[in-house]
Short mmCIF file of C-alpha atoms in Angstrom, two decimals:
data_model
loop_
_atom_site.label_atom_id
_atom_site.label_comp_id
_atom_site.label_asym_id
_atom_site.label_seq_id
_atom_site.Cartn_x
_atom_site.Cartn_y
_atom_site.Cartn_z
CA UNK R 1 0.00 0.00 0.00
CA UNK R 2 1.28 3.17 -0.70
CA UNK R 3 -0.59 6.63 -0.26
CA UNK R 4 0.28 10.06 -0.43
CA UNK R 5 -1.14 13.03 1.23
CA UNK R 6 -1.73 16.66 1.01
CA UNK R 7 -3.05 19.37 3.05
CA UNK R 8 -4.69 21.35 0.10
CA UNK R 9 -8.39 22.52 -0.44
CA UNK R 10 -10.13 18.91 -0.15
CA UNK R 11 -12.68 17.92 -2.35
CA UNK R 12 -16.74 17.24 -1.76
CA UNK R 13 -18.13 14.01 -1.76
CA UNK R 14 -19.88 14.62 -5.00
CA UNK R 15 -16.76 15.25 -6.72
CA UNK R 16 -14.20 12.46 -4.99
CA UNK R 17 -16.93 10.55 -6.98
CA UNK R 18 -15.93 11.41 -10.35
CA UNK R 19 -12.01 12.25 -9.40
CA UNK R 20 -11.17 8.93 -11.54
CA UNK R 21 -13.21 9.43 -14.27
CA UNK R 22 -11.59 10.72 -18.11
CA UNK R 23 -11.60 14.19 -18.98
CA UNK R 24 -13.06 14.70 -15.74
CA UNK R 25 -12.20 18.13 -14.04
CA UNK R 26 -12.68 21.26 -12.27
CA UNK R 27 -10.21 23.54 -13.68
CA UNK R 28 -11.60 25.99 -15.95
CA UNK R 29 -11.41 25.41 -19.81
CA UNK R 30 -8.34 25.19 -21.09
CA UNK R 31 -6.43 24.89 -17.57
CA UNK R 32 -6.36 20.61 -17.81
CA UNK R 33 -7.83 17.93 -19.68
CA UNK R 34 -8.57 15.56 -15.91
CA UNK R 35 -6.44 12.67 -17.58
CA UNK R 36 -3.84 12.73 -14.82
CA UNK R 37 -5.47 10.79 -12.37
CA UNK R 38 -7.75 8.38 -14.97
CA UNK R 39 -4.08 7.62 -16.67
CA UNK R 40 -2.78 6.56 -12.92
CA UNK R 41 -6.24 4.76 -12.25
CA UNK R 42 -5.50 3.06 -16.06
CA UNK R 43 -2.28 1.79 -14.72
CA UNK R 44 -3.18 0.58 -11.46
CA UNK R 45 -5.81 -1.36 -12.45
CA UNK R 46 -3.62 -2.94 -15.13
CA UNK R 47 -1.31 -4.36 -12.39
CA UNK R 48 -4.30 -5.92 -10.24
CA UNK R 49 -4.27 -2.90 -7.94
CA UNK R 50 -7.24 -0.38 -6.61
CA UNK R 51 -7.42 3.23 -5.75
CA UNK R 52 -8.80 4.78 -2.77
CA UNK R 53 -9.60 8.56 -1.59
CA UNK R 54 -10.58 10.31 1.21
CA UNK R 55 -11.02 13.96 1.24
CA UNK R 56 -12.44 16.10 3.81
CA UNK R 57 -13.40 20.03 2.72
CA UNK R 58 -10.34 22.16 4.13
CA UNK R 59 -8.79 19.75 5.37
CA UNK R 60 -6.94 17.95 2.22
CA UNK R 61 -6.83 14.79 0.53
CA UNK R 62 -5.21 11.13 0.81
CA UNK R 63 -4.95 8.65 -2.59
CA UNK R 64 -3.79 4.94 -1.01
CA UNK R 65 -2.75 2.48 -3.70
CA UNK R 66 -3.28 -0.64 -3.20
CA UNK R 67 -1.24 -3.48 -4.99
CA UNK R 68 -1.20 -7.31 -4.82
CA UNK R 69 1.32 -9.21 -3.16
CA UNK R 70 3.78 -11.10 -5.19
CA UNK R 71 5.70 -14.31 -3.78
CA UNK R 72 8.90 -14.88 -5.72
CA UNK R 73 12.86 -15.29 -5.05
CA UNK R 74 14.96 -13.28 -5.29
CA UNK R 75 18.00 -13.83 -6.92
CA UNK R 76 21.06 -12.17 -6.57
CA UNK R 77 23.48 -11.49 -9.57
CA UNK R 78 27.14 -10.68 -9.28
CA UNK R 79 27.51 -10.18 -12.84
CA UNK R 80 28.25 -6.26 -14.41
CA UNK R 81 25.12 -4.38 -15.37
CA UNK R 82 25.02 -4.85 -18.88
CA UNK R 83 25.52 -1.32 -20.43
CA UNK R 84 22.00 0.19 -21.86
CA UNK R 85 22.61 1.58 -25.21
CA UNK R 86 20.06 3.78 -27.67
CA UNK R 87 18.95 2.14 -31.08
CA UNK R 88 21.86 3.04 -33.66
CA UNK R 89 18.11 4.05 -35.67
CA UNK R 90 16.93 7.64 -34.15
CA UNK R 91 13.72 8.10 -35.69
CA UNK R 92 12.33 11.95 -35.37
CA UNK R 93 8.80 12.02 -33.37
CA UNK R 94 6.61 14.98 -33.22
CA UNK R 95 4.72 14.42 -30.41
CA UNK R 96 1.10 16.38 -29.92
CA UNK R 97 -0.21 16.82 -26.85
CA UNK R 98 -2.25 19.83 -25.07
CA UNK R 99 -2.00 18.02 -21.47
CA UNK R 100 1.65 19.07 -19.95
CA UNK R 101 1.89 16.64 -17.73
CA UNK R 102 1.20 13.48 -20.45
CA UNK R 103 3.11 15.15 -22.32
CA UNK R 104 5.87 15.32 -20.76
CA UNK R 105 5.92 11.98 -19.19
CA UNK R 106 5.95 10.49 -22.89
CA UNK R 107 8.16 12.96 -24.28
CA UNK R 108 10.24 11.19 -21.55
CA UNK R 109 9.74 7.42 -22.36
CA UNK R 110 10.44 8.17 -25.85
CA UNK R 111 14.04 10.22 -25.14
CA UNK R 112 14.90 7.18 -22.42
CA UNK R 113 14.26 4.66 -25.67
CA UNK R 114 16.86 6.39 -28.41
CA UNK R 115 14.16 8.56 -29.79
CA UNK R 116 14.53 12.34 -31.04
CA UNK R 117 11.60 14.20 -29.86
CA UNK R 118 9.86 17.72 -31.18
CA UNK R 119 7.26 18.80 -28.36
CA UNK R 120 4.46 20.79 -29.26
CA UNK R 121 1.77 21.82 -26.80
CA UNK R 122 -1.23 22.19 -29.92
CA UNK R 123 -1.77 21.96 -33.67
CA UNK R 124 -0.25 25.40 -34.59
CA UNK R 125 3.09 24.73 -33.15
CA UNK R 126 3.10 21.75 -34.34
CA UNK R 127 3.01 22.60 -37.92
CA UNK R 128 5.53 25.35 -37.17
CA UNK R 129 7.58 22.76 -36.40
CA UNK R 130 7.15 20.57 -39.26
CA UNK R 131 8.40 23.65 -41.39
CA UNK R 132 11.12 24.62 -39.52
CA UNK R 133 12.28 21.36 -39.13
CA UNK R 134 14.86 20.30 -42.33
CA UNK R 135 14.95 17.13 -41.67
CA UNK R 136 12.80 14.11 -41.96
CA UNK R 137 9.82 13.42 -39.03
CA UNK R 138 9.20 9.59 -39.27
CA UNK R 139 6.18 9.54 -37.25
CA UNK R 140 3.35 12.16 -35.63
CA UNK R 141 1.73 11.17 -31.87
CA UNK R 142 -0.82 13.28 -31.66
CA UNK R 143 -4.11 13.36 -29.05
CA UNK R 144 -7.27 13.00 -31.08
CA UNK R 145 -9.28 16.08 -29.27
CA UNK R 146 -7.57 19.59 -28.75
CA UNK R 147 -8.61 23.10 -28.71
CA UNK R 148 -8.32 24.97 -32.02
CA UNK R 149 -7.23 21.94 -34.29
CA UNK R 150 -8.36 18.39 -33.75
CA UNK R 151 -5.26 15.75 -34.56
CA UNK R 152 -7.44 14.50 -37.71
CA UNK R 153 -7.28 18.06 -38.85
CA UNK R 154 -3.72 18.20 -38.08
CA UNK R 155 -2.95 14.91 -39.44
CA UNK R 156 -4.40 16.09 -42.93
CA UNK R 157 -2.12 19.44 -43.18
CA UNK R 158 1.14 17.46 -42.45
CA UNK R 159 -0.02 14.88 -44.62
CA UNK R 160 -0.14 17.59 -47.37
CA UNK R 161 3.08 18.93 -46.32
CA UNK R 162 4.61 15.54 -45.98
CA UNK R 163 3.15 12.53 -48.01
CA UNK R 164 3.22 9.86 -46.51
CA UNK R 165 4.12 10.71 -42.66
CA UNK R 166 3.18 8.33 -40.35
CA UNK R 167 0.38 8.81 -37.70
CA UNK R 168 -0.17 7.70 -34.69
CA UNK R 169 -3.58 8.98 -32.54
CA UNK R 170 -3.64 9.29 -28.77
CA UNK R 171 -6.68 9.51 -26.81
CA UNK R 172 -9.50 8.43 -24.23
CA UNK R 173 -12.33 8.84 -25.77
CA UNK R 174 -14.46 5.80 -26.82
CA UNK R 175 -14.61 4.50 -30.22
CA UNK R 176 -18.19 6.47 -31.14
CA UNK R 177 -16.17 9.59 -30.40
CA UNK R 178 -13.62 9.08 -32.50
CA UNK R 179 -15.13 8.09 -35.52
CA UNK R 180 -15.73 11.57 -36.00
CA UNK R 181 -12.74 12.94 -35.80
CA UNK R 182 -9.79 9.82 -36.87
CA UNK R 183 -8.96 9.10 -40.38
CA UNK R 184 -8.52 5.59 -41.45
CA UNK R 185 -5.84 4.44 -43.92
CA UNK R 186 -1.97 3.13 -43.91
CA UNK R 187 0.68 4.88 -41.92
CA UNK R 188 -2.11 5.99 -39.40
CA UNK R 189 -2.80 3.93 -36.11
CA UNK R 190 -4.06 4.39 -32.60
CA UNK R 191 -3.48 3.56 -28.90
CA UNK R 192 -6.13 4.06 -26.03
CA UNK R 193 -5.16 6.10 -22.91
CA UNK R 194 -4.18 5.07 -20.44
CA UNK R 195 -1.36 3.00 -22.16
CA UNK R 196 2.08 1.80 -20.25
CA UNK R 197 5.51 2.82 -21.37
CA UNK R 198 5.77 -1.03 -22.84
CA UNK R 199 2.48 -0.71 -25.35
CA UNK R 200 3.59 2.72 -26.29
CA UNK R 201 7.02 2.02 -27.48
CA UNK R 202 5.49 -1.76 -28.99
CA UNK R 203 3.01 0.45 -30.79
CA UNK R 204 5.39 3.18 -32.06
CA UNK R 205 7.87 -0.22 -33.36
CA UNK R 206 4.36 -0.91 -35.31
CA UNK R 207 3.49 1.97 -37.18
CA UNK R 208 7.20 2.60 -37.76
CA UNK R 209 8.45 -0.48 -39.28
CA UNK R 210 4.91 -0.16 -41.72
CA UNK R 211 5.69 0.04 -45.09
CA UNK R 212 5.44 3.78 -46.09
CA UNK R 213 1.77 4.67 -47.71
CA UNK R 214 3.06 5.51 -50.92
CA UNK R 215 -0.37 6.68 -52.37
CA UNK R 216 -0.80 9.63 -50.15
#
């Protein structure tokens, strides 16, 4: 078990209710997305765990993870570390993402994995980067939903600028949602949030290693 602890504003029964839930939040627009703790619920749950919270008005919060027991032996090694080394292939990733905190975190998994990584915070930066950047970008992660340009819309403009880039959509909405905002085709894929460091780099080995849609 493991819980942390604050001493900040608290919350109200009503709302510890829906504190899990996607896109669930009480920022004000355009301050957060409410993936943060859904993503950490997402993971959790994926390792046989729960989450709990207690919050009291003015008198802060408390999230206690709970995770199963494992019985196993442990086995010491006296051999050298072996030395962790980045793929001698650095693709180029733009990654797309108005949440800072996601954003960051993958930004991070990609850069620990031998990946070069252009971070843009919307859909207008990110096509400033495409133009600015002179060399090639072998693949686009980019959340489906985002103020001002949706990643489909995106998507299509870098698809114009560069035939046949390689997309990959982000995102936690269901699959109704999407359909009205994700383009189908080759060279474009996509991975449900929450999604561990392990499915994102498996899924990012996918698209990449696709042959290139030479049609578009």
């Amino acid at each position: 078990m493991l819980a942390v602890s604050d001493t900040g504003a608290g919350m109200s029964p009503e709302i510890q209710d829906r504190i899990l839930e996607p896109f669930f939040t009480t920022k004000g627009v355009g301050k957060g997305t409410g993936l943060g703790l859904s993503i950490v619920y997402g993971i959790v749950k994926q390792h046989g765990g729960e989450i709990g919270v207690h919050s009291v008005p003015g008198l802060g919060s408390t999230f206690t993870v709970y995770l199963p027991p494992i019985e196993a032996t442990v086995r010491r090694e006296e051999t050298t570390p072996a030395r962790v080394t980045s793929p001698e292939r650095s693709e180029t990733i733009l990654l797309v993402e108005d949440e800072a905190e996601v954003r960051r975190l993958v930004a991070s998994v990609l850069g620990r994995n031998g990946y070069r990584v252009l971070e843009a915070p919307d859909g207008a930066e990110a096509m400033q980067f495409a133009a600015d950047h002179s060399g090639v970008i072998d693949l686009v992660v980019t959340d489906v939903v985002m103020p001002h340009m949706s990643g489909s819309e995106l998507a299509k403009r870098l698809r114009a600028a560069r035939p046949g880039i390689r997309i990959l959509y982000v995102s936690g909405y269901t699959d109704d949602k999407l359909s009205e905002h994700v383009l189908q085709g080759r060279g474009i894929a996509f991975l449900q949030k929450p999604f561990t460091s392990s499915t994102l780099l498996w899924k990012l080995r996918q698209v990449l290693e696709e042959r290139p849609d030479e049609s578009a």
